[in-house]
PDB file of C-alpha atoms in Angstrom:
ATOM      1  CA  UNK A  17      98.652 104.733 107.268  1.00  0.00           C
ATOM      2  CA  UNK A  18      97.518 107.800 109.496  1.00  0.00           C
ATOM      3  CA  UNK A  19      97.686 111.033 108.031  1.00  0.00           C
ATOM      4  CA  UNK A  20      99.266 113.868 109.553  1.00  0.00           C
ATOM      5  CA  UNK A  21      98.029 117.686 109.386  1.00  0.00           C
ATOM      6  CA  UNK A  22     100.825 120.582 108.375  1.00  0.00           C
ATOM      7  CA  UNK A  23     100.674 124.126 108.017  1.00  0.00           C
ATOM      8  CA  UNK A  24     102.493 126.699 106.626  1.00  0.00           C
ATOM      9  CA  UNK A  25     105.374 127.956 108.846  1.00  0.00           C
ATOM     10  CA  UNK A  26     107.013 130.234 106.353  1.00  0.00           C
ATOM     11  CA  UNK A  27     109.379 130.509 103.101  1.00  0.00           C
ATOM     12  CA  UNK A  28     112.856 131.310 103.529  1.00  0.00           C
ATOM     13  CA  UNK A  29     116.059 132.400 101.171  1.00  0.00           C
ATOM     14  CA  UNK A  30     117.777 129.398 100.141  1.00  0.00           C
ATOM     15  CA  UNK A  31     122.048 129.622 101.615  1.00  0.00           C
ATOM     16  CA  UNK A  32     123.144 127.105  99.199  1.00  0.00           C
ATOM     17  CA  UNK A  33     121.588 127.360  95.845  1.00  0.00           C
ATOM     18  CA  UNK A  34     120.343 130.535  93.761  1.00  0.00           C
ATOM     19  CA  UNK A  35     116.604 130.726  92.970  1.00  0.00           C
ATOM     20  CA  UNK A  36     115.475 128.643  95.592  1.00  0.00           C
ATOM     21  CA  UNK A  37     113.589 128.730  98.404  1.00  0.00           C
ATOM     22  CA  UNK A  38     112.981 126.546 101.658  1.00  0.00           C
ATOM     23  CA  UNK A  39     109.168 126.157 102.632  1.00  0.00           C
ATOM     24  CA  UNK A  40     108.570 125.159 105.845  1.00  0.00           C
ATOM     25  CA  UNK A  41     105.617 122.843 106.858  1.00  0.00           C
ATOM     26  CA  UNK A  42     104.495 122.806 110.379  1.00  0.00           C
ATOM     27  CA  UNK A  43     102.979 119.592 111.931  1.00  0.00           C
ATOM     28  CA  UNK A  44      99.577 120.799 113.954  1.00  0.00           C
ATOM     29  CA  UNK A  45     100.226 118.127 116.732  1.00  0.00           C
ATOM     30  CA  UNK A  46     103.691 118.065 117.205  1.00  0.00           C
ATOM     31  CA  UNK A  47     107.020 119.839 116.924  1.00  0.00           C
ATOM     32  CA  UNK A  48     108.532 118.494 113.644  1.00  0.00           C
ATOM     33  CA  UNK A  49     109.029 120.771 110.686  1.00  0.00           C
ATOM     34  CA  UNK A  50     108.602 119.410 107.117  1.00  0.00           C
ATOM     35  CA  UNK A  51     111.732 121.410 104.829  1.00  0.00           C
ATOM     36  CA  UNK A  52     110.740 121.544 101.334  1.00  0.00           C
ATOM     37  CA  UNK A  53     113.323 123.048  98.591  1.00  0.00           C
ATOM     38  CA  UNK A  54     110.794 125.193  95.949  1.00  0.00           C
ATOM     39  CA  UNK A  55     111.843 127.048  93.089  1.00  0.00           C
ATOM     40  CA  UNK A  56     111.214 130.916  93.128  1.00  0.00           C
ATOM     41  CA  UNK A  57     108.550 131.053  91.096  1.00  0.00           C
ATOM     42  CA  UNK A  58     106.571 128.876  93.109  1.00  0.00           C
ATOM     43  CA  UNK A  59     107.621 130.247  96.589  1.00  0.00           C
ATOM     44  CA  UNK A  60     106.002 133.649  95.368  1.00  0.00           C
ATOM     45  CA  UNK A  61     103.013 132.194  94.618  1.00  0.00           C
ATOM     46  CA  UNK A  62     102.797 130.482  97.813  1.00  0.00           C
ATOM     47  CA  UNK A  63     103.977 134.133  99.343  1.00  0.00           C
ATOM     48  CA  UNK A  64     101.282 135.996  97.136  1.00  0.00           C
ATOM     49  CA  UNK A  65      98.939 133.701  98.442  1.00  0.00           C
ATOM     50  CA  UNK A  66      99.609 134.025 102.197  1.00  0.00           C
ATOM     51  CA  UNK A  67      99.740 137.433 102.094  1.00  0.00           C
ATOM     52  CA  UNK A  68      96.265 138.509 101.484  1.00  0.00           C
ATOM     53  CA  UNK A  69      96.772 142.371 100.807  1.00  0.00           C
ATOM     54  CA  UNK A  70      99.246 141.166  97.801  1.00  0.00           C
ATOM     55  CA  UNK A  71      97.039 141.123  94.417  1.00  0.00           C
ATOM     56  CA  UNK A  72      99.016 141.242  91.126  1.00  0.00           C
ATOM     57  CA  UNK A  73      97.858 142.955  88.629  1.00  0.00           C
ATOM     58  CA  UNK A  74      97.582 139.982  86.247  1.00  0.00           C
ATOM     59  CA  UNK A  75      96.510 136.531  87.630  1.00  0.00           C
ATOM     60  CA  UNK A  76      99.350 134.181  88.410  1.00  0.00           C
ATOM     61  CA  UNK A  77      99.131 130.624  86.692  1.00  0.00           C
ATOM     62  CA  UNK A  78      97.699 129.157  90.048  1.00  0.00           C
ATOM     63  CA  UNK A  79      95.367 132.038  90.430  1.00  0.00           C
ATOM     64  CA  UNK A  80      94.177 131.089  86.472  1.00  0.00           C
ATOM     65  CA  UNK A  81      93.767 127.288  88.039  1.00  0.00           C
ATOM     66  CA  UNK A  82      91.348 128.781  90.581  1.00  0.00           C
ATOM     67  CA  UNK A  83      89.418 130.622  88.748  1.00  0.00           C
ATOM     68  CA  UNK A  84      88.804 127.668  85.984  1.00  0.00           C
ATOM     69  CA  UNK A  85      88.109 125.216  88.302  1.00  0.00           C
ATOM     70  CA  UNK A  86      85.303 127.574  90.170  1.00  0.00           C
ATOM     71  CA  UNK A  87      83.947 128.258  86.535  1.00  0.00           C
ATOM     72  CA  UNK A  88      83.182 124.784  86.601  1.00  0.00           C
ATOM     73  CA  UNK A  89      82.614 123.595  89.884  1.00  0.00           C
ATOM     74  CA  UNK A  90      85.684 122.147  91.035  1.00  0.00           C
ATOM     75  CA  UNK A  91      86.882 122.482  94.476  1.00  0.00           C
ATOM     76  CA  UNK A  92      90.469 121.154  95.818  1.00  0.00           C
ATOM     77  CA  UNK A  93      89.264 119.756  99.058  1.00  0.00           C
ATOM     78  CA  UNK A  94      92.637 118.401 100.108  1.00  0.00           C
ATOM     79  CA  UNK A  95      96.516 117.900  99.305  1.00  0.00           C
ATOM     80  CA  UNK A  96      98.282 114.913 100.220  1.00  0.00           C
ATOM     81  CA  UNK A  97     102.151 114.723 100.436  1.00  0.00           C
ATOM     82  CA  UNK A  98     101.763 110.710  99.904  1.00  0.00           C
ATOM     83  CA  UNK A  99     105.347 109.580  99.017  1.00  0.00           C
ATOM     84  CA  UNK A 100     109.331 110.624  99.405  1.00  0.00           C
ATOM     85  CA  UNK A 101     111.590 109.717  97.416  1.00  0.00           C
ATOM     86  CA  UNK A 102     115.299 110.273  96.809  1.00  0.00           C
ATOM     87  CA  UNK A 103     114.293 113.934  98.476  1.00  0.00           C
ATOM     88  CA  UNK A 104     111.620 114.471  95.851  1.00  0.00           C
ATOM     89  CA  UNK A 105     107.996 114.800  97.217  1.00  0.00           C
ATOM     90  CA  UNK A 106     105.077 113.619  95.727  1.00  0.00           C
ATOM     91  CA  UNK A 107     101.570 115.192  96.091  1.00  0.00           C
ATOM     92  CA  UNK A 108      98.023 114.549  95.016  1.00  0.00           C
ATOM     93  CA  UNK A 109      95.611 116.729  94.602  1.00  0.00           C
ATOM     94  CA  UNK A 110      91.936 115.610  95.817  1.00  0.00           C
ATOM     95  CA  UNK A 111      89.066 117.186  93.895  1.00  0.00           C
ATOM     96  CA  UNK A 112      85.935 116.785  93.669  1.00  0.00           C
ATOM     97  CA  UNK A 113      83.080 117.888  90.943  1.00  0.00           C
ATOM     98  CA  UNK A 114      79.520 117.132  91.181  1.00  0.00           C
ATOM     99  CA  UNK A 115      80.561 115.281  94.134  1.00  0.00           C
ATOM    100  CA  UNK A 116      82.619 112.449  91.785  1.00  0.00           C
ATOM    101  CA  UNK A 117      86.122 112.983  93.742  1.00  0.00           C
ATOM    102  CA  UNK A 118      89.242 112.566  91.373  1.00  0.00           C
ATOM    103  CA  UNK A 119      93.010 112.525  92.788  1.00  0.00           C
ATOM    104  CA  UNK A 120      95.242 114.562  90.009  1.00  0.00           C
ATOM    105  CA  UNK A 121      99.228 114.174  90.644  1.00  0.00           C
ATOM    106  CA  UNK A 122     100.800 117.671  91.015  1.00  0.00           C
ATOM    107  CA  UNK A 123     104.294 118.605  92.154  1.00  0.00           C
ATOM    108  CA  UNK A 124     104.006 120.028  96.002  1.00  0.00           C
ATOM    109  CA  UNK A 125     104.675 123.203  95.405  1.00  0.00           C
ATOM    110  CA  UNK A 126     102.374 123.585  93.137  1.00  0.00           C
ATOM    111  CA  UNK A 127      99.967 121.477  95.173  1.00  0.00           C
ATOM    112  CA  UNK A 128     100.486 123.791  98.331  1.00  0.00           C
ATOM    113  CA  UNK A 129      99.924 126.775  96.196  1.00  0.00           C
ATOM    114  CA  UNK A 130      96.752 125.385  95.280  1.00  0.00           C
ATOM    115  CA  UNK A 131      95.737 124.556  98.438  1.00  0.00           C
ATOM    116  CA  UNK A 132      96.217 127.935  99.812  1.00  0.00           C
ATOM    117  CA  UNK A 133      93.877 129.342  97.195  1.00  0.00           C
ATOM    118  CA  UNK A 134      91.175 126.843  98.210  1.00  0.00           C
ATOM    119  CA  UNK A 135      91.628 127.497 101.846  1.00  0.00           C
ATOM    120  CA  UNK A 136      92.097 123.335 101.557  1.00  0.00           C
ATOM    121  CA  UNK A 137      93.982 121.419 103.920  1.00  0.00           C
ATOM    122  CA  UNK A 138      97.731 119.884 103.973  1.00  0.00           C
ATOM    123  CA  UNK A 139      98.133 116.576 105.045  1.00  0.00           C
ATOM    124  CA  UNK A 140     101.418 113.795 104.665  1.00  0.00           C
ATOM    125  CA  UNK A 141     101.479 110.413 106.117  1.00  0.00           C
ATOM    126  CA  UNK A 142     103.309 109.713 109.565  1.00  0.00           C
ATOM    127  CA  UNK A 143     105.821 107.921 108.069  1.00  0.00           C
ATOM    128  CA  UNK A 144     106.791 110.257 105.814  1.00  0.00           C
ATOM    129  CA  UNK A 145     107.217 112.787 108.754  1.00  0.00           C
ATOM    130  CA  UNK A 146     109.261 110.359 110.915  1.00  0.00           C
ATOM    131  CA  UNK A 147     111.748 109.904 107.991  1.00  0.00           C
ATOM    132  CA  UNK A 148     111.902 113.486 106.720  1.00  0.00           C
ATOM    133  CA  UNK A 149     110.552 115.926 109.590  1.00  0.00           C
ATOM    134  CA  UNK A 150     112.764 117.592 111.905  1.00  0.00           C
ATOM    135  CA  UNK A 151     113.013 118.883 115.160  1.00  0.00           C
ATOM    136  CA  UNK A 152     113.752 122.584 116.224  1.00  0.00           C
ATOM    137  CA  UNK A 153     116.368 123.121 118.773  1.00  0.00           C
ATOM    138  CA  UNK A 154     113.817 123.639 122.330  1.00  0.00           C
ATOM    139  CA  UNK A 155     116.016 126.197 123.631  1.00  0.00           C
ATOM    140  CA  UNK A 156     116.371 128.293 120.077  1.00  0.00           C
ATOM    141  CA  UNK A 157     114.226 131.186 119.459  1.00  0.00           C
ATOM    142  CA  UNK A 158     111.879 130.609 116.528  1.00  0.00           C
ATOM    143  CA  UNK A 159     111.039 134.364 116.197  1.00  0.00           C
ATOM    144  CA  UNK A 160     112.865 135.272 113.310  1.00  0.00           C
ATOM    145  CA  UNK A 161     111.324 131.892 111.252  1.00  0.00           C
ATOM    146  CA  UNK A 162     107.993 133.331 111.847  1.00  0.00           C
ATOM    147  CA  UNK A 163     108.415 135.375 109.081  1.00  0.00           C
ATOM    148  CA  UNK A 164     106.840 134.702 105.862  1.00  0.00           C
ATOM    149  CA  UNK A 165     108.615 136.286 102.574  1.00  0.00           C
ATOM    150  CA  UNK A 166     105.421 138.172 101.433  1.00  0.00           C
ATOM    151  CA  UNK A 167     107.511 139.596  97.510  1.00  0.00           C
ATOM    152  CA  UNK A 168     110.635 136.892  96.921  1.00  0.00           C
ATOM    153  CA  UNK A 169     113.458 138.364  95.531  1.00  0.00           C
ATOM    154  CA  UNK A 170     116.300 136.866  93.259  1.00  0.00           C
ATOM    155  CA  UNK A 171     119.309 135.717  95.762  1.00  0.00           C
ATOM    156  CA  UNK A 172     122.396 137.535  94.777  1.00  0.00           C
ATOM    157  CA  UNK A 173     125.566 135.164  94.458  1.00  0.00           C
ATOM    158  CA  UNK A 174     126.425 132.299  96.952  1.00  0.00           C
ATOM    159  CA  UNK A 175     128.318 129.351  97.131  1.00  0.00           C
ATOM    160  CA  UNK A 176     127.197 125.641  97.698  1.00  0.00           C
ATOM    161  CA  UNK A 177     128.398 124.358 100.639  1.00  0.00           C
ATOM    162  CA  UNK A 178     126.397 121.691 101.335  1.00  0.00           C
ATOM    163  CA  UNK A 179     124.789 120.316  98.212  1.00  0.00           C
ATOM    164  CA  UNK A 180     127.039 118.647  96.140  1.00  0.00           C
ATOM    165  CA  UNK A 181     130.004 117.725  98.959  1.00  0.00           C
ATOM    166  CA  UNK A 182     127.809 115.842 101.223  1.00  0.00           C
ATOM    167  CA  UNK A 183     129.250 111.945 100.302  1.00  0.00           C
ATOM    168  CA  UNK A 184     132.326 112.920 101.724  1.00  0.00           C
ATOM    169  CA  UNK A 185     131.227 113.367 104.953  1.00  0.00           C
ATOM    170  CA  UNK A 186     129.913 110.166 107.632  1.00  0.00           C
ATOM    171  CA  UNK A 187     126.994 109.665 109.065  1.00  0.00           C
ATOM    172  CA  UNK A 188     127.652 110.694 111.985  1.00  0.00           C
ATOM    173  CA  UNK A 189     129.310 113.928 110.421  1.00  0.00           C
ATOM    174  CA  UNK A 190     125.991 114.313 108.434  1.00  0.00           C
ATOM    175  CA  UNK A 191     123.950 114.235 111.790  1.00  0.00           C
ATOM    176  CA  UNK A 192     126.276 117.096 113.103  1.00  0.00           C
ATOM    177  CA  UNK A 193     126.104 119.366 110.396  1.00  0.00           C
ATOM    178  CA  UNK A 194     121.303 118.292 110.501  1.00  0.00           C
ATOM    179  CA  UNK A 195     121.736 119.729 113.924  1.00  0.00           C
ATOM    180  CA  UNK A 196     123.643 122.751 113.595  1.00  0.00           C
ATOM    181  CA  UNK A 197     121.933 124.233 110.642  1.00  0.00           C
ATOM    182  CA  UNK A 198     118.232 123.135 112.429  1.00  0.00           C
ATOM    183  CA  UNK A 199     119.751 125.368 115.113  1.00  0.00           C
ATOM    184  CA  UNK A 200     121.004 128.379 112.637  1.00  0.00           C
ATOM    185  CA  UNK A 201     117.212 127.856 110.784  1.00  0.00           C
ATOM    186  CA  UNK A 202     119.010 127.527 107.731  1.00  0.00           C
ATOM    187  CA  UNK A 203     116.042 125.089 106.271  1.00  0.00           C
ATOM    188  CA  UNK A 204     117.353 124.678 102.832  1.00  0.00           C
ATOM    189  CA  UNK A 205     120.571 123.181 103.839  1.00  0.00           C
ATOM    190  CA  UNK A 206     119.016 121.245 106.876  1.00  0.00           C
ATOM    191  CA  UNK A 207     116.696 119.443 103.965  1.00  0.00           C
ATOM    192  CA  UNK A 208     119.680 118.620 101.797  1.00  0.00           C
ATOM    193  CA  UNK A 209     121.570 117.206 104.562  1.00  0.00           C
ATOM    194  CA  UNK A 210     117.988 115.087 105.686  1.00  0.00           C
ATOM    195  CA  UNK A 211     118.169 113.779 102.226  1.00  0.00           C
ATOM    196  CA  UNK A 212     121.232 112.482 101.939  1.00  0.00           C
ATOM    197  CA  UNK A 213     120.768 110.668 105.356  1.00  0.00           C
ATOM    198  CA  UNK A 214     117.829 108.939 104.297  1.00  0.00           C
ATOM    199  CA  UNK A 215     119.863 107.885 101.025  1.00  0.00           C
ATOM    200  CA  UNK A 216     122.141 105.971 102.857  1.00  0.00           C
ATOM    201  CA  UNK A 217     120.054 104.644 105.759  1.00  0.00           C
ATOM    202  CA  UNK A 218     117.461 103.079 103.230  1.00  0.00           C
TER     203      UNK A 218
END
């Protein structure tokens, strides 16, 4: 299976569900956009990392990880998001040491975190793209996506609206409501909506 190359597009507020966060992975060579749903913790990592003027004044765990693993040689020299399933992701880490390579299994947000810190790149398999990646609307302006949440903040209330009341809807409901919220960027919601379509067309 051919790998696939992502970057980071950004981090944004989750609409649906408090504490979490939407991270959005870019593929290089294409248009598609890879939503994954984070928890807050992680998605200021991820922040602290991208923003490079950001240093806190204690080291964050993944920051800890770094500095153990160049104590003793270790470099991450790439992240694989190898398998999806029921909307979970699955990552491996690929590290090598005294140049004996070992794969360690790692959530992806913790993976992508990681990465960041190692200046190592993302990669996921094409088929995992073609079942979970989606498209941005061509005529929408992307400006306001470019953003990337440098200090993530707790989300005041909201209501779920889309993940728990989704088997009520068709299919062809549920590919209504992918486009519309791909069109409002709402990420979060567009992932939950992704998953549940891939749930029933498995």
């Amino acid at each position: 299976m051919s790998l696939v190359k992502l970057t980071i597009k950004g981090i944004s507020y989750s609409q649906t569900q408090n504490g979490a966060y939407a991270l959005i992975l870019n593929e290089v060579d294409g248009e598609r956009k890879l939503p994954i749903v984070i928890g807050a913790f992680e998605a200021q990592s991820i922040a602290i990392a991208l923003e490079k003027e950001i240093k806190p004044p204690r080291p964050l765990t993944h920051d800890l990880f770094k500095s153990f693993a160049d104590r003793f040689d270790i470099v991450v020299k790439q992240v694989i998001i190898h398998k999806l399933v029921d909307g979970v992701f699955y990552s491996s880490i690929i590290c090598e040491r005294d140049k004996i390579e070992e794969i360690i299994d790692a959530r992806t947000s913790d993976a992508i975190a990681l990465a960041l810190r190692f200046q190592a790149p993302i990669f996921t398999y094409k088929n995992i793209l073609d079942k979970a990646g989606i498209y941005l609307n061509p005529s929408g302006s992307e400006s306001e996506s470019d953003d990337v949440l440098s200090s993530p903040e707790p989300l005041g209330d909201s209501k779920d609206t889309s993940g728990s009341g989704l088997s009520k809807f068709s299919l062809a409901e549920l590919h209504e409501q992918l486009e519309n919220a791909v069109q409002d960027e709402d990420y979060e919601k567009a992932a939950r909506i992704r998953d549940e379509i891939s749930k029933r067309e498995s």
